[in-house]
mmCIF file of C-alpha atoms and ligand atoms in Angstrom:
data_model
loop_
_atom_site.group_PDB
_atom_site.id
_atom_site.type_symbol
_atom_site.label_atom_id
_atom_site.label_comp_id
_atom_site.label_asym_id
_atom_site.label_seq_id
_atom_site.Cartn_x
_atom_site.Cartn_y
_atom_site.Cartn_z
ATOM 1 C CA UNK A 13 77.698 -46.960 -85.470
ATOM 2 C CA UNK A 14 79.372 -48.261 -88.636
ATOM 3 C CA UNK A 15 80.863 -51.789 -88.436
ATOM 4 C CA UNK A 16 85.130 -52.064 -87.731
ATOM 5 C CA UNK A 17 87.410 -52.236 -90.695
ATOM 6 C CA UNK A 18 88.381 -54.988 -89.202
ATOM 7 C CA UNK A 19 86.736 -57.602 -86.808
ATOM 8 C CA UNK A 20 87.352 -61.140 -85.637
ATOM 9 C CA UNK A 21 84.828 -62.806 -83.931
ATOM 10 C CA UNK A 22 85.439 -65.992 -82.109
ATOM 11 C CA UNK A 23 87.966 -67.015 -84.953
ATOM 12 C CA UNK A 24 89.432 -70.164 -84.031
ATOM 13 C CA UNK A 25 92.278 -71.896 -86.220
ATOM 14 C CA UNK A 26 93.381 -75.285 -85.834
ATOM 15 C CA UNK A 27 95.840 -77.414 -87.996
ATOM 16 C CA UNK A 28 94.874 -81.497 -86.737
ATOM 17 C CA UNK A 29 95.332 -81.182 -82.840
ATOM 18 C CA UNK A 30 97.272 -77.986 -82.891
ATOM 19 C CA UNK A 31 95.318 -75.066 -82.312
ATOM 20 C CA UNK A 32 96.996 -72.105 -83.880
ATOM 21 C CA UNK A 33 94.187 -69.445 -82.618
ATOM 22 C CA UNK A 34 91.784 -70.220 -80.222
ATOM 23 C CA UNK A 35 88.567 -67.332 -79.563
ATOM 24 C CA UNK A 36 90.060 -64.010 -81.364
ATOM 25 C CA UNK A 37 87.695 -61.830 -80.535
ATOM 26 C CA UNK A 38 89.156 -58.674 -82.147
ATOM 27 C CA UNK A 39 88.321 -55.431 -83.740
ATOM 28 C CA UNK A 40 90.069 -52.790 -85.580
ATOM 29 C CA UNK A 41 88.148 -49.401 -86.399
ATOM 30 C CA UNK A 42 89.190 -46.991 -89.278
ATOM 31 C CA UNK A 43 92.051 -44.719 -88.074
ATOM 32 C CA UNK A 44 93.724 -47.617 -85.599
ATOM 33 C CA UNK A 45 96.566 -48.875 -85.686
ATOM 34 C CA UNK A 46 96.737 -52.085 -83.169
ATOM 35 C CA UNK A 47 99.991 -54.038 -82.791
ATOM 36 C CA UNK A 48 99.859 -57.803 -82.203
ATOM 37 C CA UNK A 49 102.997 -58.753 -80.006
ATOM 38 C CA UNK A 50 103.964 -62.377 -78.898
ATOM 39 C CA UNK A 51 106.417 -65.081 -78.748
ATOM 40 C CA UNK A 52 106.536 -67.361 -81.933
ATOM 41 C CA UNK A 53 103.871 -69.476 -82.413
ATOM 42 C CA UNK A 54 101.347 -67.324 -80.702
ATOM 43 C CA UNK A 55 98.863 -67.436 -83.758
ATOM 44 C CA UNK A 56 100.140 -63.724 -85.029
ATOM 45 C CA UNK A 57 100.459 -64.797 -88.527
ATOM 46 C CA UNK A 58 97.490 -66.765 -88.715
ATOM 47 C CA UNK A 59 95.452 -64.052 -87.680
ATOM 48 C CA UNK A 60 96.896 -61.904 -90.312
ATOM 49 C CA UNK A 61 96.242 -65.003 -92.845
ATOM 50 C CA UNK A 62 92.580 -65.603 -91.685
ATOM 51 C CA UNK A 63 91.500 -62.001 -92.360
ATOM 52 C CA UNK A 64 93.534 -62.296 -96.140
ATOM 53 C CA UNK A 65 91.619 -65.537 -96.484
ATOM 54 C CA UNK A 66 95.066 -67.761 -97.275
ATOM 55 C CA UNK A 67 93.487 -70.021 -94.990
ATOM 56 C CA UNK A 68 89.453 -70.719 -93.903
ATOM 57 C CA UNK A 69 88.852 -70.744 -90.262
ATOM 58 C CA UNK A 70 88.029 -73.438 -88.198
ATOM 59 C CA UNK A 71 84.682 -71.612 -86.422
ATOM 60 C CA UNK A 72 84.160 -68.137 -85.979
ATOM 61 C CA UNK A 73 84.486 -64.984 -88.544
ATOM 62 C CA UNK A 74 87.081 -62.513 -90.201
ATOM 63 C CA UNK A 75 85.150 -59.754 -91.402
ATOM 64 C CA UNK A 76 86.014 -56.667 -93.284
ATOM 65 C CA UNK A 77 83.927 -53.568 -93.723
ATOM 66 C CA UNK A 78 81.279 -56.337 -91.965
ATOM 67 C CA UNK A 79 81.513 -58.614 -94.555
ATOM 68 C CA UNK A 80 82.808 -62.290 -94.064
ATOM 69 C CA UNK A 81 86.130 -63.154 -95.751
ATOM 70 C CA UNK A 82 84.984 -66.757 -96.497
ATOM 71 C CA UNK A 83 81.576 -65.573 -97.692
ATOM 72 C CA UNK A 84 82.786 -62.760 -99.805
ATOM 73 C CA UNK A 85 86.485 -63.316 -100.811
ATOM 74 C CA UNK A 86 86.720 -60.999 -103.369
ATOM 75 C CA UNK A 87 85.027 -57.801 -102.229
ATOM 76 C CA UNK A 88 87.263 -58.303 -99.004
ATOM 77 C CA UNK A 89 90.349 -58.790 -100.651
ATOM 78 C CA UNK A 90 89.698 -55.365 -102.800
ATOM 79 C CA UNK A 91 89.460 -53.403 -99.506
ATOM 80 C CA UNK A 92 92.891 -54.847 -98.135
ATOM 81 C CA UNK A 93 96.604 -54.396 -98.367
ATOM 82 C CA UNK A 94 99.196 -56.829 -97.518
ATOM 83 C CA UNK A 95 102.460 -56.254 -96.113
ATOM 84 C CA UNK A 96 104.329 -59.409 -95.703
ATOM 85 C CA UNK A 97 108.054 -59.754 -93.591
ATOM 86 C CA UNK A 98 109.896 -59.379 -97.539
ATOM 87 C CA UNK A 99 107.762 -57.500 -100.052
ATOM 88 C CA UNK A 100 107.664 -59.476 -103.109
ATOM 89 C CA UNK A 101 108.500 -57.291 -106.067
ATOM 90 C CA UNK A 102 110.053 -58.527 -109.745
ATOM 91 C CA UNK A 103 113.956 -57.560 -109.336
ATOM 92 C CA UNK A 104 114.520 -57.061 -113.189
ATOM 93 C CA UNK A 105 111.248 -54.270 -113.105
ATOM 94 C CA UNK A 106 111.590 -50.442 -111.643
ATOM 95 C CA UNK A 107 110.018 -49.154 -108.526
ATOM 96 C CA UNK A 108 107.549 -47.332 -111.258
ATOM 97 C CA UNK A 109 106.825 -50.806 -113.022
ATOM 98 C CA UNK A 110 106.372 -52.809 -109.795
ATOM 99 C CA UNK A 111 103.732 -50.222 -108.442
ATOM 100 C CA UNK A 112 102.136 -49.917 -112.234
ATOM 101 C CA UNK A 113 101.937 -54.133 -112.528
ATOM 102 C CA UNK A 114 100.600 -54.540 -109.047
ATOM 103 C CA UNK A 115 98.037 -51.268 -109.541
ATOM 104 C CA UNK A 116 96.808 -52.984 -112.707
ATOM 105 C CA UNK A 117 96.205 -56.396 -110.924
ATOM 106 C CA UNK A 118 94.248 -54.376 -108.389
ATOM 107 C CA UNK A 119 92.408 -53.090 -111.238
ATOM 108 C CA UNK A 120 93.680 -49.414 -111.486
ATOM 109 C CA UNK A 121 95.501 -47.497 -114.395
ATOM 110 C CA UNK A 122 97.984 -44.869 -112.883
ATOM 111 C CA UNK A 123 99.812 -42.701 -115.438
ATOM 112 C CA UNK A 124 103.703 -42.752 -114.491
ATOM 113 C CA UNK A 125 103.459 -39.174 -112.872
ATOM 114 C CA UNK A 126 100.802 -40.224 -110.589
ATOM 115 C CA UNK A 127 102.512 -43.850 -109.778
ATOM 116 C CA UNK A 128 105.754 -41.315 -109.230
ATOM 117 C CA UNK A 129 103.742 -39.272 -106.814
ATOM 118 C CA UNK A 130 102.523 -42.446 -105.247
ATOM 119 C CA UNK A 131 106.049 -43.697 -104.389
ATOM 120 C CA UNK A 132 107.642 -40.254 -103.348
ATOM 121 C CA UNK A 133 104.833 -40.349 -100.720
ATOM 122 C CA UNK A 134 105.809 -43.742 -99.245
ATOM 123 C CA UNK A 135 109.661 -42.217 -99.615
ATOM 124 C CA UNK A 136 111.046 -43.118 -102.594
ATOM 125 C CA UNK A 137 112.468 -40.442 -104.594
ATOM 126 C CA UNK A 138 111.966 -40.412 -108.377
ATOM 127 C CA UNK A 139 115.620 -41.077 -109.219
ATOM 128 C CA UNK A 140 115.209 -44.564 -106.887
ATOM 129 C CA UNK A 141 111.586 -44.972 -108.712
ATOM 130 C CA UNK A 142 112.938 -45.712 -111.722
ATOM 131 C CA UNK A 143 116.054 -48.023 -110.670
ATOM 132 C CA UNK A 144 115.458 -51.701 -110.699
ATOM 133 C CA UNK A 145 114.701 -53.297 -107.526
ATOM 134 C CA UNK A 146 117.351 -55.359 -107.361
ATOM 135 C CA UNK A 147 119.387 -52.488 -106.250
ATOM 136 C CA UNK A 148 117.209 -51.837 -103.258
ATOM 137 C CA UNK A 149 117.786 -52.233 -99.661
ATOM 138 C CA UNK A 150 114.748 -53.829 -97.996
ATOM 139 C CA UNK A 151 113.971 -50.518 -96.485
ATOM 140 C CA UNK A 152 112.972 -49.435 -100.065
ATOM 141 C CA UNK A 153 110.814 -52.361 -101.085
ATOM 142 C CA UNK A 154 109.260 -52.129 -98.092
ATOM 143 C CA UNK A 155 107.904 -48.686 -99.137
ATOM 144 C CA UNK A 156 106.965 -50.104 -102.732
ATOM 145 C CA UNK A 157 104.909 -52.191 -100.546
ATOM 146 C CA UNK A 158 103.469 -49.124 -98.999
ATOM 147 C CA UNK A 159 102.950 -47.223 -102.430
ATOM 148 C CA UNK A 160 100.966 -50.797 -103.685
ATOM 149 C CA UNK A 161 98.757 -49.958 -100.652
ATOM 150 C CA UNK A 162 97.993 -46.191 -101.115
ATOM 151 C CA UNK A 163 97.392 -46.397 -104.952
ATOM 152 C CA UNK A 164 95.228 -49.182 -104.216
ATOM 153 C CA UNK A 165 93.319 -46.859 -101.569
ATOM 154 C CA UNK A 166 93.240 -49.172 -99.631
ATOM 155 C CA UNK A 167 90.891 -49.652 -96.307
ATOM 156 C CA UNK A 168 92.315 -51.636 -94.611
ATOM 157 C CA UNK A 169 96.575 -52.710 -94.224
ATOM 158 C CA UNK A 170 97.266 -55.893 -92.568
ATOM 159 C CA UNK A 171 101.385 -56.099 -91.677
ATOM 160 C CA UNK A 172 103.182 -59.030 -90.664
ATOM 161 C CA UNK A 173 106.582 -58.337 -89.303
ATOM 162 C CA UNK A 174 107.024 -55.579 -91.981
ATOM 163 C CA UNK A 175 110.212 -53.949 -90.593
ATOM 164 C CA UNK A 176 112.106 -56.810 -89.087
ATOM 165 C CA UNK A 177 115.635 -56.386 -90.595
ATOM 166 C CA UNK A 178 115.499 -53.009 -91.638
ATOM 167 C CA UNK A 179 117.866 -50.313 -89.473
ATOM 168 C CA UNK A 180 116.480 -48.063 -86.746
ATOM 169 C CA UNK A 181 116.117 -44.828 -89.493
ATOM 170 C CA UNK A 182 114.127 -47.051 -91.905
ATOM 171 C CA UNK A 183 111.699 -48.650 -88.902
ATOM 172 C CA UNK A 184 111.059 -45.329 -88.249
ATOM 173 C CA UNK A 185 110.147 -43.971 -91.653
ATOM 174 C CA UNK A 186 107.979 -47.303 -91.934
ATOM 175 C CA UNK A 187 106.552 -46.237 -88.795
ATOM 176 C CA UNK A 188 105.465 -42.595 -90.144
ATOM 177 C CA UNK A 189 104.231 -43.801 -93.008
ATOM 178 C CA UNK A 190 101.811 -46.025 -90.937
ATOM 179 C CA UNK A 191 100.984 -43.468 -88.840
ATOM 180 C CA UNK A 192 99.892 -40.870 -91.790
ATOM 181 C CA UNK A 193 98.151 -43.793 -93.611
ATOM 182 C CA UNK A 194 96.170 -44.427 -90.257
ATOM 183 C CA UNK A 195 95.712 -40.610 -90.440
ATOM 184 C CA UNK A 196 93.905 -40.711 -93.451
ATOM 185 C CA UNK A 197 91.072 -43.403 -92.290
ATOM 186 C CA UNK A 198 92.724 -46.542 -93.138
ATOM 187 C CA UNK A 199 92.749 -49.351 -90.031
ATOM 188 C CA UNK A 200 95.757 -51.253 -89.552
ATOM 189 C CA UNK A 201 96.756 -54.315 -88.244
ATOM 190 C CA UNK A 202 100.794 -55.392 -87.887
ATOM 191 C CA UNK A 203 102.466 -58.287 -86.005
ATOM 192 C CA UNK A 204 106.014 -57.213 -84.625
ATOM 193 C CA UNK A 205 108.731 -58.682 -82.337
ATOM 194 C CA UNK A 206 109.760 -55.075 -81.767
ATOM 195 C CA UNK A 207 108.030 -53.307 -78.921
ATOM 196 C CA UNK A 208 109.800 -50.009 -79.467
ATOM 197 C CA UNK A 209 107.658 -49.489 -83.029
ATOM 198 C CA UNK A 210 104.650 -50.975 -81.193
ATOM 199 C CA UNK A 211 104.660 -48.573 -78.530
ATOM 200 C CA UNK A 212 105.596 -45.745 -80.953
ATOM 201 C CA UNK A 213 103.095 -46.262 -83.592
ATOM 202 C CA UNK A 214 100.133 -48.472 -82.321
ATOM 203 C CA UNK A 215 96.645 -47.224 -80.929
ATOM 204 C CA UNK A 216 95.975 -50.594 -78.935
ATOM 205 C CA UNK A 217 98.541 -53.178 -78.393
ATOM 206 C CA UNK A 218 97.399 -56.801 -78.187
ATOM 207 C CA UNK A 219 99.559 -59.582 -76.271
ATOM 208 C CA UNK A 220 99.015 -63.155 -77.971
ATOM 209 C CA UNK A 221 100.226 -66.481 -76.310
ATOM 210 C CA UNK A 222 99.202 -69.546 -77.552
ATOM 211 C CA UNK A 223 96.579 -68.464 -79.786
ATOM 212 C CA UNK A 224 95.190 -66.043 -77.331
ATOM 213 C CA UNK A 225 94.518 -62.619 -76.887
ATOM 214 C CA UNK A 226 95.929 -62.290 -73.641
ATOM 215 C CA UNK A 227 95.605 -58.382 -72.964
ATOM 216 C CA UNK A 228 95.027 -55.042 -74.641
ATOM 217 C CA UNK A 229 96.268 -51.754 -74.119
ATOM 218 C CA UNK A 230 95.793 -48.535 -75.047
ATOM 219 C CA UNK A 231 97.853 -45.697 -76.244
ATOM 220 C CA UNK A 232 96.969 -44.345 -72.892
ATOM 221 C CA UNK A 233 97.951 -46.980 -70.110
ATOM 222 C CA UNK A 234 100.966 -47.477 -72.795
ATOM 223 C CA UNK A 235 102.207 -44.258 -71.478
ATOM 224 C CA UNK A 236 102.369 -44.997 -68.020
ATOM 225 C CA UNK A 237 103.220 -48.723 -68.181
ATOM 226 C CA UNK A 238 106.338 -50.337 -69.324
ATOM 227 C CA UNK A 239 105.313 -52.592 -72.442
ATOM 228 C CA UNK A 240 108.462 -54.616 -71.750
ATOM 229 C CA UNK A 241 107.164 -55.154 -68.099
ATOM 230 C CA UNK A 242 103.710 -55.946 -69.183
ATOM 231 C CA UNK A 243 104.999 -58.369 -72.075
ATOM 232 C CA UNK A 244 107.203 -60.554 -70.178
ATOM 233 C CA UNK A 245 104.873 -60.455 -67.100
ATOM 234 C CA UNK A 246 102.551 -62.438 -69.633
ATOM 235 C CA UNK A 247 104.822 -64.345 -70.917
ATOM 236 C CA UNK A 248 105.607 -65.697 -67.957
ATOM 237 C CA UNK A 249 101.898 -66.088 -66.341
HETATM 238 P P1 LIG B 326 106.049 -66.038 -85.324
HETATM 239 O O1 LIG B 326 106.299 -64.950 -84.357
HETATM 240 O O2 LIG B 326 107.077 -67.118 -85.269
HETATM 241 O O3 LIG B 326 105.785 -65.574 -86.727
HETATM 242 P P2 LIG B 326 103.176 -66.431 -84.966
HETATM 243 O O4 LIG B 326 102.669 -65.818 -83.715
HETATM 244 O O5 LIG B 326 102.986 -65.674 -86.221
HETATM 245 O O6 LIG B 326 104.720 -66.798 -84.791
HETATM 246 P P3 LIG B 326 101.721 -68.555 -86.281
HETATM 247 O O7 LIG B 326 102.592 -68.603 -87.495
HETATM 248 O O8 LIG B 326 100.388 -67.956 -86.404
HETATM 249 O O9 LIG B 326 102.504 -67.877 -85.072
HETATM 250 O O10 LIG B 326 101.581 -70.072 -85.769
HETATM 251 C C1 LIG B 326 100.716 -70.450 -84.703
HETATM 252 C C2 LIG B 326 100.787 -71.965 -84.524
HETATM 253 O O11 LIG B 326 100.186 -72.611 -85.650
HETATM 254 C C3 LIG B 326 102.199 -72.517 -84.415
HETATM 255 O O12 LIG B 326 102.209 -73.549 -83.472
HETATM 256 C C4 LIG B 326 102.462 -73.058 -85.815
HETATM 257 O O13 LIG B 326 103.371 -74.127 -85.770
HETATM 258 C C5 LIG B 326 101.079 -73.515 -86.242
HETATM 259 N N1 LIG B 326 100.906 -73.438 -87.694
HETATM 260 C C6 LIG B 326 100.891 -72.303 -88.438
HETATM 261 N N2 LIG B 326 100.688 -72.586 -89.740
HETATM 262 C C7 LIG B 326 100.565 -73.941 -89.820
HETATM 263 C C8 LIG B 326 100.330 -74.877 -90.898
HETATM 264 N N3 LIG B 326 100.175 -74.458 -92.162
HETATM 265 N N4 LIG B 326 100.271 -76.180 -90.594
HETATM 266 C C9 LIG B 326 100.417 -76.607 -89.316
HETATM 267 N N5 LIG B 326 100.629 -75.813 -88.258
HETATM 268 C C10 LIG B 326 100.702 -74.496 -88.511
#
């Protein structure tokens, strides 16, 4: 069996005394999307961070495509995509120019029909393309963000709190996007405070509380169970 896009393995985080993740043992296969819910400070972001290598871990392993971020930092970082809460994007640049700058830094030359292409397929029509970003709504950088990751082809699309803010017709467009990406083989991995886009788009849902992975569960027992239920019943254990 090929090794998960994605895999933590014991990865423990601590910051002096506070321990931010304690024992992640997680793994995300090509085609997933799993959902990391829980309240703040339950080690969502620093999960997300570990596997980007922002930070080293304390013991234990991010890998990606099997390979450990600390031991190989660049290879990993090639086969990711980031999607932070605000997609950081130069205001006085185009949609076009954002996507061709980023695509560059990632080491690939798009001519501006293809980077068009690229951003009509996260959403953005050509017309909005080619308007500088400083007349966007967040909805819209949030799909530049998306275009970065497809013409970067991606394997892997870590998400943290991507559509907090945007309005229930944008979340939902994220969410399709994420689901057709996942379509195509890529794994993803997104924290969210909204269980309504967890239990629409995720795979496997993971419950985190105090740096731990409390529970999992599956598109399947999603379907029967309330995730509201379920997610305040461990909150409150
Ligand atoms: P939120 O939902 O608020 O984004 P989260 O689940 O993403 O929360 P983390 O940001 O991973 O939580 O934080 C986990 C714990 O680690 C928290 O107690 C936080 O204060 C602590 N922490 C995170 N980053 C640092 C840091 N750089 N220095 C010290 N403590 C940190």
């Amino acid at each position: 069996m090929s090794a998960p896009m994605l895999e933590a393995v014991q990865l423990t985080k601590a910051y002096g005394a506070q321990v931010a993740l304690a024992g992640l043992d997680l793994q995300v296969a090509a085609g997933e999307i799993v959902c990391l819910l829980g309240a703040n400070g339950a080690g969502k972001t620093t999960t997300i961070n570990l596997f980007l290598g922002f930070t080293p871990p304390t013991s234990g392993e991010a890998r990606v495509n099997g390979r450990a971020v600390t031991e190989h930092p660049l290879e990993t970082k090639r086969w990711l995509a980031y999607i932070p809460e605000q997609v950081a994007l130069y205001r006085n640049f185009t949609g076009v120019e954002n996507l061709a700058y980023f695509s560059e830094l990632a080491g690939r030359r798009y001519a501006k029909r293809e980077l068009l292409a690229w951003l009509s397929k996260a959403g953005l029509p050509d017309e909005a393309a080619q308007r500088h970003v400083a007349t966007y709504s967040k909805g819209m950088r949030q799909k530049v963000g998306i275009a970065i990751a497809m013409a970067k082809e991606a394997k892997a699309l870590l998400l943290d709190e991507p559509t907090s803010g945007l309005d229930p017709q944008a979340a939902n467009e994220f969410s399709q996007l994420l689901t057709s990406l996942a379509a195509q083989g890529v794994a993803v991995l997104m924290t969210t405070h909204d269980l309504f886009q967890a239990r629409q788009v995720a795979t496997r849902i993971g419950i985190m509380r105090q740096g731990r992975l409390l529970t999992t569960l599956t598109s399947a027992e999603l379907g029967q169970r309330d995730l509201e239920a379920v997610y305040l019943e461990q909150m409150q254990n």
